[in-house]
Amino acid sequence: MNEEDIQNLILNAFEGRTKSYCPYSGYAVGAAILTSSGEIYRGCNVENSSYGATICAERCAALKAVSEGDKEFKAIAIVGGLKDSKELTDFAYPCGICRQFISEFGGSDMTVIVARSIDDRKVYKLSELLPEAFTSDSIR
Ligand code: THU
């Protein structure tokens, strides 16, 4: 991914975050997934009064992509922090379930970007965050 693609994906993650529904935790997360078609899908966390039914931003974006037929993920950008804070203080790393979920469609080579701002970010391969992933090969 070139610099422009990275910055654009982070911007989309911030845009996704503006839609976060997080009345229980107050922690707003945004994600943006770039697919091999060149399309970008945004997501946000969507909480629920049951707590357990909450959907993370990453899986929200992933479901939007897959449900539109875009099943080859190239990269994801994630931004998160307290809803009311002006600047993000921490990098929001994807939870274990989301790492596994996006691995299904991105494989180990997928790029994962966590960002506090456009310039303040870390770039990984999914294999670094989810080594020895459980895949369809595992059950053959
Ligand atoms: N959350 C995400 O959206 N993505 C993650 O990878 C971790 C956590 C959300 C879920 C919940 O709405 C809030 O962050 C606090 O856990």
Short mmCIF file of C-alpha atoms and ligand atoms in Angstrom, two decimals:
data_model
loop_
_atom_site.label_atom_id
_atom_site.label_comp_id
_atom_site.label_asym_id
_atom_site.label_seq_id
_atom_site.Cartn_x
_atom_site.Cartn_y
_atom_site.Cartn_z
CA MET A 1 0.00 0.00 0.00
CA ASN A 2 1.28 3.45 -0.80
CA GLU A 3 1.16 6.44 1.52
CA GLU A 4 -1.96 7.85 -0.12
CA ASP A 5 -3.88 4.58 0.28
CA ILE A 6 -2.88 4.34 3.94
CA GLN A 7 -3.95 7.89 4.71
CA ASN A 8 -7.21 7.49 2.82
CA LEU A 9 -8.08 4.30 4.72
CA ILE A 10 -7.37 5.97 8.07
CA LEU A 11 -9.58 8.93 7.09
CA ASN A 12 -12.37 6.49 6.28
CA ALA A 13 -11.94 4.79 9.66
CA PHE A 14 -12.31 8.19 11.36
CA GLU A 15 -15.41 8.84 9.29
CA GLY A 16 -16.83 5.45 10.31
CA ARG A 17 -16.13 6.28 13.95
CA THR A 18 -18.46 9.30 13.81
CA LYS A 19 -21.38 6.82 13.56
CA SER A 20 -20.36 4.79 16.61
CA TYR A 21 -23.24 3.73 18.86
CA CYS A 22 -21.58 3.32 22.24
CA PRO A 23 -23.87 4.58 25.02
CA TYR A 24 -22.64 1.90 27.46
CA SER A 25 -18.86 2.03 27.19
CA GLY A 26 -18.42 5.53 25.81
CA TYR A 27 -15.61 4.07 23.70
CA ALA A 28 -16.06 4.89 20.01
CA VAL A 29 -14.35 2.76 17.36
CA GLY A 30 -14.20 3.17 13.59
CA ALA A 31 -12.85 0.80 10.97
CA ALA A 32 -12.41 0.87 7.21
CA ILE A 33 -11.69 -2.14 5.01
CA LEU A 34 -10.13 -1.91 1.55
CA THR A 35 -11.03 -4.85 -0.71
CA SER A 36 -9.33 -6.13 -3.84
CA SER A 37 -12.06 -4.45 -5.92
CA GLY A 38 -10.80 -1.09 -4.65
CA GLU A 39 -13.94 -0.46 -2.63
CA ILE A 40 -13.77 0.81 0.96
CA TYR A 41 -16.30 -0.29 3.59
CA ARG A 42 -16.65 1.66 6.82
CA GLY A 43 -17.82 0.36 10.15
CA CYS A 44 -18.34 1.42 13.74
CA ASN A 45 -19.01 -0.36 16.99
CA VAL A 46 -22.69 -0.93 17.67
CA GLU A 47 -23.42 -1.64 21.31
CA ASN A 48 -26.45 -3.27 22.88
CA SER A 49 -28.09 -3.09 26.29
CA SER A 50 -27.37 -6.80 26.68
CA TYR A 51 -23.67 -5.90 26.27
CA GLY A 52 -22.93 -9.34 24.79
CA ALA A 53 -24.75 -8.57 21.54
CA THR A 54 -22.36 -5.70 20.82
CA ILE A 55 -20.69 -5.75 17.40
CA CYS A 56 -17.16 -4.38 17.03
CA ALA A 57 -16.35 -1.82 14.35
CA GLU A 58 -14.08 -4.25 12.48
CA ARG A 59 -16.75 -6.91 12.12
CA CYS A 60 -19.32 -4.26 11.22
CA ALA A 61 -17.12 -3.17 8.29
CA ALA A 62 -16.36 -6.79 7.37
CA LEU A 63 -20.04 -7.72 7.26
CA LYS A 64 -20.79 -4.75 5.03
CA ALA A 65 -18.09 -5.86 2.59
CA VAL A 66 -18.97 -9.56 2.52
CA SER A 67 -22.69 -8.89 2.28
CA GLU A 68 -22.00 -6.82 -0.83
CA GLY A 69 -20.03 -9.68 -2.33
CA ASP A 70 -16.58 -8.24 -1.59
CA LYS A 71 -14.77 -11.09 0.12
CA GLU A 72 -11.09 -10.33 -0.55
CA PHE A 73 -9.76 -7.97 2.08
CA LYS A 74 -6.48 -6.17 1.41
CA ALA A 75 -6.29 -3.87 4.43
CA ILE A 76 -8.13 -2.54 7.46
CA ALA A 77 -7.61 0.68 9.41
CA ILE A 78 -8.88 1.00 12.98
CA VAL A 79 -9.25 4.05 15.22
CA GLY A 80 -10.72 4.13 18.69
CA GLY A 81 -10.90 6.06 21.92
CA LEU A 82 -13.22 7.68 24.42
CA LYS A 83 -16.16 9.22 22.59
CA ASP A 84 -15.76 12.70 24.02
CA SER A 85 -12.00 13.04 23.97
CA LYS A 86 -10.64 15.39 21.33
CA GLU A 87 -7.56 13.36 20.48
CA LEU A 88 -7.01 9.63 20.55
CA THR A 89 -4.61 8.68 23.30
CA ASP A 90 -4.12 5.00 22.44
CA PHE A 91 -3.97 2.69 19.49
CA ALA A 92 -7.12 0.56 19.26
CA TYR A 93 -5.97 -2.95 18.42
CA PRO A 94 -8.54 -5.39 17.07
CA CYS A 95 -9.91 -7.86 19.62
CA GLY A 96 -9.23 -11.57 19.22
CA ILE A 97 -12.61 -12.36 17.69
CA CYS A 98 -12.14 -9.63 15.07
CA ARG A 99 -8.62 -10.83 14.24
CA GLN A 100 -10.02 -14.27 13.58
CA PHE A 101 -13.03 -12.91 11.69
CA ILE A 102 -11.06 -10.74 9.24
CA SER A 103 -8.48 -13.49 8.78
CA GLU A 104 -11.18 -15.50 6.99
CA PHE A 105 -11.31 -12.89 4.21
CA GLY A 106 -7.87 -11.27 4.36
CA GLY A 107 -5.54 -14.11 5.12
CA SER A 108 -2.20 -13.70 6.86
CA ASP A 109 -0.98 -11.13 4.33
CA MET A 110 -3.70 -8.60 5.02
CA THR A 111 -2.47 -5.19 6.21
CA VAL A 112 -3.72 -3.97 9.60
CA ILE A 113 -3.31 -0.28 10.44
CA VAL A 114 -3.99 1.11 13.91
CA ALA A 115 -3.95 4.88 14.11
CA ARG A 116 -4.26 7.78 16.51
CA SER A 117 -4.18 10.28 13.65
CA ILE A 118 -3.35 10.27 9.95
CA ASP A 119 0.38 10.44 10.66
CA ASP A 120 0.53 8.63 13.99
CA ARG A 121 -0.07 5.02 13.09
CA LYS A 122 1.36 1.52 13.12
CA VAL A 123 1.20 -0.87 10.20
CA TYR A 124 1.20 -4.66 10.57
CA LYS A 125 0.53 -7.80 8.63
CA LEU A 126 -2.33 -9.78 10.15
CA SER A 127 0.08 -12.68 10.64
CA GLU A 128 1.93 -10.55 13.21
CA LEU A 129 -1.24 -9.99 15.23
CA LEU A 130 -2.68 -13.48 14.73
CA PRO A 131 0.19 -15.94 14.35
CA GLU A 132 -0.68 -19.56 13.57
CA ALA A 133 -4.24 -18.59 12.64
CA PHE A 134 -6.97 -21.18 12.58
CA THR A 135 -7.98 -21.48 8.91
CA SER A 136 -10.03 -23.69 6.62
CA ASP A 137 -6.82 -25.67 6.07
CA SER A 138 -6.94 -26.59 9.74
CA ILE A 139 -10.17 -28.56 9.28
CA ARG A 140 -9.26 -30.39 6.11
N1 THU B 1 -14.56 -2.66 20.26
C1 THU B 1 -14.43 -2.62 18.91
O1 THU B 1 -15.26 -2.01 18.21
N2 THU B 1 -13.38 -3.28 18.34
C2 THU B 1 -12.46 -4.00 19.03
O2 THU B 1 -11.62 -4.64 18.43
C3 THU B 1 -12.48 -3.99 20.49
C4 THU B 1 -13.64 -3.34 21.13
C5 THU B 1 -15.69 -1.97 20.87
C6 THU B 1 -16.70 -2.87 21.52
C7 THU B 1 -17.34 -1.97 22.55
O3 THU B 1 -18.40 -1.27 21.94
C8 THU B 1 -16.24 -0.99 22.91
O4 THU B 1 -15.24 -1.12 21.90
C9 THU B 1 -15.63 -1.21 24.26
O5 THU B 1 -15.21 -2.52 24.40
#
